[in-house]
């Protein structure tokens, strides 16, 4: 059975770098490609980063119950496609969801079993410094992201794991440990354990 890993955290906490790294490093993890009404940024690819769809299509997908959860963030809509879970199950992979706090909350309220991980920056001041040093957004956008970060961290108590991304290597090592530990649960070790146990049968 696939394990769902849900990762949230404010913009600028370093979530994307950590996610890219775990996907490159560990086998059998599928990234859940969400649908969004925002336009692609330079370097983003349809079907890999997101499915970039119109508001009309998004609405139609809500009505057809194609989303496991959906939320509005910074004026755009984002939704997790149910299809992603079915695909992960079919392929025997785990599924990694990069979603914001309202979406994670919806999953929890629906009782969706997942490993909930929050990536936090070491402080508000450091988050501000990182957002400014990116040099990708104007002042209005930076202020909006900072306000949003206050809301984001107020939901941290809903998560089972918190990774403080002060030092990237340390943060990555913690994230990797969480994945490895989850995958070592006895309930997930069936196909590995069976032949071992069988070898002990006289
Ligand atoms: P961005 O526009 O920077 O790619 O994403 C903005 C926020 O939307 C991020 O916090 C990201 O985690 C979140 N997000 C991306 N996909 C989904 C989704 O399917 N559902 C929800 N609830 N949030 C999402």
PDB file of C-alpha atoms and ligand atoms in Angstrom:
ATOM      1  CA  UNK A   1       0.000   0.000   0.000  1.00  0.00           C
ATOM      2  CA  UNK A   2       1.229   3.482  -0.828  1.00  0.00           C
ATOM      3  CA  UNK A   3       2.121   5.868   1.948  1.00  0.00           C
ATOM      4  CA  UNK A   4       1.107   9.487   1.530  1.00  0.00           C
ATOM      5  CA  UNK A   5       3.639  12.103   2.573  1.00  0.00           C
ATOM      6  CA  UNK A   6       2.143  15.578   2.937  1.00  0.00           C
ATOM      7  CA  UNK A   7       4.638  18.446   3.088  1.00  0.00           C
ATOM      8  CA  UNK A   8       3.631  22.029   3.901  1.00  0.00           C
ATOM      9  CA  UNK A   9       5.459  25.149   4.951  1.00  0.00           C
ATOM     10  CA  UNK A  10       5.707  28.819   4.145  1.00  0.00           C
ATOM     11  CA  UNK A  11       7.091  30.001   0.869  1.00  0.00           C
ATOM     12  CA  UNK A  12      10.834  30.567   1.355  1.00  0.00           C
ATOM     13  CA  UNK A  13      11.262  27.798   3.949  1.00  0.00           C
ATOM     14  CA  UNK A  14      13.098  25.699   1.365  1.00  0.00           C
ATOM     15  CA  UNK A  15      10.386  23.085   0.812  1.00  0.00           C
ATOM     16  CA  UNK A  16      10.911  22.781  -2.946  1.00  0.00           C
ATOM     17  CA  UNK A  17      14.655  22.121  -2.672  1.00  0.00           C
ATOM     18  CA  UNK A  18      14.051  19.417  -0.053  1.00  0.00           C
ATOM     19  CA  UNK A  19      11.314  17.842  -2.168  1.00  0.00           C
ATOM     20  CA  UNK A  20      13.418  17.808  -5.318  1.00  0.00           C
ATOM     21  CA  UNK A  21      16.218  16.168  -3.421  1.00  0.00           C
ATOM     22  CA  UNK A  22      14.140  13.402  -1.870  1.00  0.00           C
ATOM     23  CA  UNK A  23      12.578  12.593  -5.248  1.00  0.00           C
ATOM     24  CA  UNK A  24      16.059  12.263  -6.790  1.00  0.00           C
ATOM     25  CA  UNK A  25      17.463  10.333  -3.869  1.00  0.00           C
ATOM     26  CA  UNK A  26      14.897   7.706  -2.881  1.00  0.00           C
ATOM     27  CA  UNK A  27      13.234   5.224  -5.214  1.00  0.00           C
ATOM     28  CA  UNK A  28       9.495   4.711  -5.683  1.00  0.00           C
ATOM     29  CA  UNK A  29       8.199   8.129  -4.699  1.00  0.00           C
ATOM     30  CA  UNK A  30       5.742   9.811  -6.992  1.00  0.00           C
ATOM     31  CA  UNK A  31       5.262  13.571  -6.866  1.00  0.00           C
ATOM     32  CA  UNK A  32       1.574  14.420  -6.838  1.00  0.00           C
ATOM     33  CA  UNK A  33       1.059  16.834  -9.733  1.00  0.00           C
ATOM     34  CA  UNK A  34      -1.647  19.262  -8.666  1.00  0.00           C
ATOM     35  CA  UNK A  35      -3.957  21.310 -10.835  1.00  0.00           C
ATOM     36  CA  UNK A  36      -3.766  25.068 -10.557  1.00  0.00           C
ATOM     37  CA  UNK A  37      -5.337  28.125 -12.124  1.00  0.00           C
ATOM     38  CA  UNK A  38      -2.120  30.118 -11.888  1.00  0.00           C
ATOM     39  CA  UNK A  39       0.010  30.478 -14.991  1.00  0.00           C
ATOM     40  CA  UNK A  40       3.317  28.632 -15.405  1.00  0.00           C
ATOM     41  CA  UNK A  41       6.487  30.337 -14.166  1.00  0.00           C
ATOM     42  CA  UNK A  42       9.610  30.263 -16.306  1.00  0.00           C
ATOM     43  CA  UNK A  43      11.064  26.771 -16.206  1.00  0.00           C
ATOM     44  CA  UNK A  44       7.823  25.061 -15.172  1.00  0.00           C
ATOM     45  CA  UNK A  45       6.414  22.317 -17.364  1.00  0.00           C
ATOM     46  CA  UNK A  46       2.801  21.266 -17.849  1.00  0.00           C
ATOM     47  CA  UNK A  47       2.185  17.815 -16.371  1.00  0.00           C
ATOM     48  CA  UNK A  48       5.452  17.828 -14.397  1.00  0.00           C
ATOM     49  CA  UNK A  49       5.156  20.791 -12.038  1.00  0.00           C
ATOM     50  CA  UNK A  50       1.397  21.295 -12.342  1.00  0.00           C
ATOM     51  CA  UNK A  51      -1.537  20.860 -14.639  1.00  0.00           C
ATOM     52  CA  UNK A  52      -2.200  24.478 -15.576  1.00  0.00           C
ATOM     53  CA  UNK A  53      -5.928  24.744 -16.118  1.00  0.00           C
ATOM     54  CA  UNK A  54      -8.587  27.444 -16.470  1.00  0.00           C
ATOM     55  CA  UNK A  55     -10.957  28.441 -13.679  1.00  0.00           C
ATOM     56  CA  UNK A  56     -13.798  26.877 -15.692  1.00  0.00           C
ATOM     57  CA  UNK A  57     -11.955  23.580 -15.909  1.00  0.00           C
ATOM     58  CA  UNK A  58     -11.102  23.772 -12.192  1.00  0.00           C
ATOM     59  CA  UNK A  59     -14.773  24.307 -11.365  1.00  0.00           C
ATOM     60  CA  UNK A  60     -15.758  21.388 -13.588  1.00  0.00           C
ATOM     61  CA  UNK A  61     -13.186  19.196 -11.823  1.00  0.00           C
ATOM     62  CA  UNK A  62     -14.608  20.180  -8.420  1.00  0.00           C
ATOM     63  CA  UNK A  63     -18.118  19.282  -9.596  1.00  0.00           C
ATOM     64  CA  UNK A  64     -16.918  15.952 -10.954  1.00  0.00           C
ATOM     65  CA  UNK A  65     -15.270  15.255  -7.536  1.00  0.00           C
ATOM     66  CA  UNK A  66     -11.860  14.853  -9.172  1.00  0.00           C
ATOM     67  CA  UNK A  67     -10.042  16.541  -6.276  1.00  0.00           C
ATOM     68  CA  UNK A  68      -9.118  14.964  -2.984  1.00  0.00           C
ATOM     69  CA  UNK A  69      -8.756  18.499  -1.595  1.00  0.00           C
ATOM     70  CA  UNK A  70      -8.576  21.965  -3.054  1.00  0.00           C
ATOM     71  CA  UNK A  71      -7.856  25.426  -1.729  1.00  0.00           C
ATOM     72  CA  UNK A  72      -7.326  29.009  -2.698  1.00  0.00           C
ATOM     73  CA  UNK A  73      -3.870  30.489  -2.165  1.00  0.00           C
ATOM     74  CA  UNK A  74      -2.706  33.973  -3.162  1.00  0.00           C
ATOM     75  CA  UNK A  75      -5.725  34.399  -5.436  1.00  0.00           C
ATOM     76  CA  UNK A  76      -5.216  31.122  -7.318  1.00  0.00           C
ATOM     77  CA  UNK A  77      -6.851  27.733  -6.949  1.00  0.00           C
ATOM     78  CA  UNK A  78      -4.913  24.542  -6.295  1.00  0.00           C
ATOM     79  CA  UNK A  79      -6.187  20.974  -6.085  1.00  0.00           C
ATOM     80  CA  UNK A  80      -4.857  17.458  -5.558  1.00  0.00           C
ATOM     81  CA  UNK A  81      -6.071  15.060  -8.241  1.00  0.00           C
ATOM     82  CA  UNK A  82      -7.536  11.807  -6.882  1.00  0.00           C
ATOM     83  CA  UNK A  83      -6.071  10.130  -9.904  1.00  0.00           C
ATOM     84  CA  UNK A  84      -2.575  10.652  -8.406  1.00  0.00           C
ATOM     85  CA  UNK A  85      -3.345   8.330  -5.517  1.00  0.00           C
ATOM     86  CA  UNK A  86      -4.779   5.677  -7.793  1.00  0.00           C
ATOM     87  CA  UNK A  87      -1.664   5.863  -9.979  1.00  0.00           C
ATOM     88  CA  UNK A  88       0.677   5.621  -6.981  1.00  0.00           C
ATOM     89  CA  UNK A  89      -1.232   2.547  -5.744  1.00  0.00           C
ATOM     90  CA  UNK A  90      -1.154   0.965  -9.183  1.00  0.00           C
ATOM     91  CA  UNK A  91       2.591   1.522  -9.535  1.00  0.00           C
ATOM     92  CA  UNK A  92       3.366   0.499  -5.939  1.00  0.00           C
ATOM     93  CA  UNK A  93       4.856   3.900  -5.156  1.00  0.00           C
ATOM     94  CA  UNK A  94       4.543   6.329  -2.291  1.00  0.00           C
ATOM     95  CA  UNK A  95       2.989   9.693  -3.016  1.00  0.00           C
ATOM     96  CA  UNK A  96       4.402  13.056  -2.002  1.00  0.00           C
ATOM     97  CA  UNK A  97       2.001  15.981  -1.783  1.00  0.00           C
ATOM     98  CA  UNK A  98       3.342  19.543  -1.656  1.00  0.00           C
ATOM     99  CA  UNK A  99       0.255  21.391  -0.454  1.00  0.00           C
ATOM    100  CA  UNK A 100      -0.534  24.387   1.710  1.00  0.00           C
ATOM    101  CA  UNK A 101      -2.036  24.245   5.185  1.00  0.00           C
ATOM    102  CA  UNK A 102      -5.741  24.474   4.334  1.00  0.00           C
ATOM    103  CA  UNK A 103      -5.436  21.520   1.970  1.00  0.00           C
ATOM    104  CA  UNK A 104      -3.578  19.468   4.581  1.00  0.00           C
ATOM    105  CA  UNK A 105      -6.300  20.302   7.072  1.00  0.00           C
ATOM    106  CA  UNK A 106      -8.999  19.113   4.678  1.00  0.00           C
ATOM    107  CA  UNK A 107      -7.200  15.796   4.312  1.00  0.00           C
ATOM    108  CA  UNK A 108      -6.959  15.425   8.088  1.00  0.00           C
ATOM    109  CA  UNK A 109     -10.625  16.270   8.526  1.00  0.00           C
ATOM    110  CA  UNK A 110     -11.482  13.583   5.990  1.00  0.00           C
ATOM    111  CA  UNK A 111      -9.356  11.147   7.976  1.00  0.00           C
ATOM    112  CA  UNK A 112      -6.833  10.647   5.186  1.00  0.00           C
ATOM    113  CA  UNK A 113      -3.938   8.692   6.654  1.00  0.00           C
ATOM    114  CA  UNK A 114      -0.666  10.339   5.778  1.00  0.00           C
ATOM    115  CA  UNK A 115       2.651  11.405   7.209  1.00  0.00           C
ATOM    116  CA  UNK A 116       2.216  15.135   7.792  1.00  0.00           C
ATOM    117  CA  UNK A 117       5.482  17.104   7.674  1.00  0.00           C
ATOM    118  CA  UNK A 118       5.898  20.841   8.184  1.00  0.00           C
ATOM    119  CA  UNK A 119       9.009  22.627   6.926  1.00  0.00           C
ATOM    120  CA  UNK A 120       9.690  25.752   8.984  1.00  0.00           C
ATOM    121  CA  UNK A 121      12.289  28.480   8.545  1.00  0.00           C
ATOM    122  CA  UNK A 122      14.466  29.184  11.609  1.00  0.00           C
ATOM    123  CA  UNK A 123      12.768  32.560  12.195  1.00  0.00           C
ATOM    124  CA  UNK A 124      10.531  35.175  10.637  1.00  0.00           C
ATOM    125  CA  UNK A 125      13.541  37.450  10.057  1.00  0.00           C
ATOM    126  CA  UNK A 126      15.402  34.701   8.227  1.00  0.00           C
ATOM    127  CA  UNK A 127      12.351  33.944   6.086  1.00  0.00           C
ATOM    128  CA  UNK A 128      12.147  37.617   5.131  1.00  0.00           C
ATOM    129  CA  UNK A 129      15.850  37.661   4.303  1.00  0.00           C
ATOM    130  CA  UNK A 130      15.485  34.608   2.056  1.00  0.00           C
ATOM    131  CA  UNK A 131      12.439  35.962   0.251  1.00  0.00           C
ATOM    132  CA  UNK A 132      14.249  39.245  -0.422  1.00  0.00           C
ATOM    133  CA  UNK A 133      17.490  37.622  -1.535  1.00  0.00           C
ATOM    134  CA  UNK A 134      15.625  35.571  -4.160  1.00  0.00           C
ATOM    135  CA  UNK A 135      15.017  38.831  -5.970  1.00  0.00           C
ATOM    136  CA  UNK A 136      12.106  37.308  -7.841  1.00  0.00           C
ATOM    137  CA  UNK A 137       9.224  39.260  -6.339  1.00  0.00           C
ATOM    138  CA  UNK A 138       8.247  42.857  -5.857  1.00  0.00           C
ATOM    139  CA  UNK A 139       7.608  44.373  -2.438  1.00  0.00           C
ATOM    140  CA  UNK A 140       3.848  43.750  -2.583  1.00  0.00           C
ATOM    141  CA  UNK A 141       4.362  40.053  -3.284  1.00  0.00           C
ATOM    142  CA  UNK A 142       6.987  39.767  -0.541  1.00  0.00           C
ATOM    143  CA  UNK A 143       4.647  41.390   1.982  1.00  0.00           C
ATOM    144  CA  UNK A 144       1.840  39.043   0.915  1.00  0.00           C
ATOM    145  CA  UNK A 145       4.046  35.994   1.355  1.00  0.00           C
ATOM    146  CA  UNK A 146       5.212  37.211   4.760  1.00  0.00           C
ATOM    147  CA  UNK A 147       1.603  37.715   5.911  1.00  0.00           C
ATOM    148  CA  UNK A 148       0.744  34.286   4.577  1.00  0.00           C
ATOM    149  CA  UNK A 149       3.697  32.774   6.475  1.00  0.00           C
ATOM    150  CA  UNK A 150       2.187  33.972   9.773  1.00  0.00           C
ATOM    151  CA  UNK A 151      -1.003  32.084   8.901  1.00  0.00           C
ATOM    152  CA  UNK A 152       0.958  29.039   7.741  1.00  0.00           C
ATOM    153  CA  UNK A 153       2.981  28.613  10.930  1.00  0.00           C
ATOM    154  CA  UNK A 154      -0.163  28.954  13.056  1.00  0.00           C
ATOM    155  CA  UNK A 155      -1.133  25.492  11.707  1.00  0.00           C
ATOM    156  CA  UNK A 156       2.102  23.766  12.663  1.00  0.00           C
ATOM    157  CA  UNK A 157       0.472  21.862  15.546  1.00  0.00           C
ATOM    158  CA  UNK A 158      -1.479  19.801  13.014  1.00  0.00           C
ATOM    159  CA  UNK A 159       1.682  18.157  11.706  1.00  0.00           C
ATOM    160  CA  UNK A 160       3.372  15.058  13.126  1.00  0.00           C
ATOM    161  CA  UNK A 161       6.845  16.128  12.034  1.00  0.00           C
ATOM    162  CA  UNK A 162       8.566  19.502  11.882  1.00  0.00           C
ATOM    163  CA  UNK A 163      11.771  20.149  10.012  1.00  0.00           C
ATOM    164  CA  UNK A 164      13.484  23.424  10.794  1.00  0.00           C
ATOM    165  CA  UNK A 165      15.383  24.343   7.689  1.00  0.00           C
ATOM    166  CA  UNK A 166      18.299  26.260   9.129  1.00  0.00           C
ATOM    167  CA  UNK A 167      21.010  24.172   7.526  1.00  0.00           C
ATOM    168  CA  UNK A 168      19.994  22.401   4.317  1.00  0.00           C
ATOM    169  CA  UNK A 169      22.099  19.267   4.882  1.00  0.00           C
ATOM    170  CA  UNK A 170      20.730  18.793   8.384  1.00  0.00           C
ATOM    171  CA  UNK A 171      17.159  19.450   7.225  1.00  0.00           C
ATOM    172  CA  UNK A 172      17.507  17.010   4.343  1.00  0.00           C
ATOM    173  CA  UNK A 173      18.964  14.344   6.566  1.00  0.00           C
ATOM    174  CA  UNK A 174      15.936  14.649   8.867  1.00  0.00           C
ATOM    175  CA  UNK A 175      13.488  14.476   5.988  1.00  0.00           C
ATOM    176  CA  UNK A 176      15.215  11.400   4.595  1.00  0.00           C
ATOM    177  CA  UNK A 177      15.102   9.758   8.019  1.00  0.00           C
ATOM    178  CA  UNK A 178      11.355  10.264   8.201  1.00  0.00           C
ATOM    179  CA  UNK A 179      10.865   8.555   4.846  1.00  0.00           C
ATOM    180  CA  UNK A 180      13.157   5.663   5.752  1.00  0.00           C
ATOM    181  CA  UNK A 181      11.508   5.190   9.154  1.00  0.00           C
ATOM    182  CA  UNK A 182       8.025   5.149   7.632  1.00  0.00           C
ATOM    183  CA  UNK A 183       9.126   2.610   5.073  1.00  0.00           C
ATOM    184  CA  UNK A 184      10.574   0.406   7.814  1.00  0.00           C
ATOM    185  CA  UNK A 185       7.247  -0.083   9.594  1.00  0.00           C
ATOM    186  CA  UNK A 186       6.446  -3.761   9.964  1.00  0.00           C
ATOM    187  CA  UNK A 187       3.115  -3.213   8.251  1.00  0.00           C
ATOM    188  CA  UNK A 188       5.061  -2.139   5.174  1.00  0.00           C
ATOM    189  CA  UNK A 189       7.707  -4.834   5.270  1.00  0.00           C
ATOM    190  CA  UNK A 190       5.434  -7.725   4.212  1.00  0.00           C
ATOM    191  CA  UNK A 191       7.050  -8.743   0.935  1.00  0.00           C
ATOM    192  CA  UNK A 192      10.567  -8.413   2.367  1.00  0.00           C
ATOM    193  CA  UNK A 193       9.733 -10.152   5.603  1.00  0.00           C
ATOM    194  CA  UNK A 194       7.782 -13.119   4.200  1.00  0.00           C
ATOM    195  CA  UNK A 195      10.730 -14.985   2.628  1.00  0.00           C
ATOM    196  CA  UNK A 196      12.857 -14.241   5.701  1.00  0.00           C
ATOM    197  CA  UNK A 197      10.238 -15.714   8.011  1.00  0.00           C
ATOM    198  CA  UNK A 198       9.684 -18.605   5.602  1.00  0.00           C
ATOM    199  CA  UNK A 199      13.401 -19.418   5.783  1.00  0.00           C
ATOM    200  CA  UNK A 200      12.941 -20.046   9.515  1.00  0.00           C
ATOM    201  CA  UNK A 201      10.213 -22.622   8.985  1.00  0.00           C
ATOM    202  CA  UNK A 202      11.547 -26.140   9.428  1.00  0.00           C
TER     203      UNK A 202
HETATM  204  P1  LIG B   1       3.172  27.915  -5.872  1.00  0.00           P
HETATM  205  O1  LIG B   1       2.220  28.790  -6.635  1.00  0.00           O
HETATM  206  O2  LIG B   1       4.267  28.735  -5.235  1.00  0.00           O
HETATM  207  O3  LIG B   1       3.692  26.762  -6.726  1.00  0.00           O
HETATM  208  O4  LIG B   1       2.363  27.235  -4.699  1.00  0.00           O
HETATM  209  C1  LIG B   1       1.705  28.002  -3.752  1.00  0.00           C
HETATM  210  C2  LIG B   1       1.242  27.105  -2.625  1.00  0.00           C
HETATM  211  O5  LIG B   1       0.250  26.193  -3.078  1.00  0.00           O
HETATM  212  C3  LIG B   1       2.355  26.257  -2.012  1.00  0.00           C
HETATM  213  O6  LIG B   1       2.285  26.395  -0.597  1.00  0.00           O
HETATM  214  C4  LIG B   1       2.001  24.843  -2.410  1.00  0.00           C
HETATM  215  O7  LIG B   1       2.377  23.926  -1.397  1.00  0.00           O
HETATM  216  C5  LIG B   1       0.498  24.932  -2.519  1.00  0.00           C
HETATM  217  N1  LIG B   1      -0.094  23.891  -3.370  1.00  0.00           N
HETATM  218  C6  LIG B   1       0.391  23.348  -4.512  1.00  0.00           C
HETATM  219  N2  LIG B   1      -0.447  22.410  -4.970  1.00  0.00           N
HETATM  220  C7  LIG B   1      -1.488  22.339  -4.096  1.00  0.00           C
HETATM  221  C8  LIG B   1      -2.675  21.537  -4.018  1.00  0.00           C
HETATM  222  O8  LIG B   1      -2.962  20.675  -4.838  1.00  0.00           O
HETATM  223  N3  LIG B   1      -3.503  21.770  -2.967  1.00  0.00           N
HETATM  224  C9  LIG B   1      -3.241  22.710  -2.031  1.00  0.00           C
HETATM  225  N4  LIG B   1      -4.112  22.843  -1.034  1.00  0.00           N
HETATM  226  N5  LIG B   1      -2.131  23.480  -2.056  1.00  0.00           N
HETATM  227  C10 LIG B   1      -1.269  23.294  -3.086  1.00  0.00           C
END
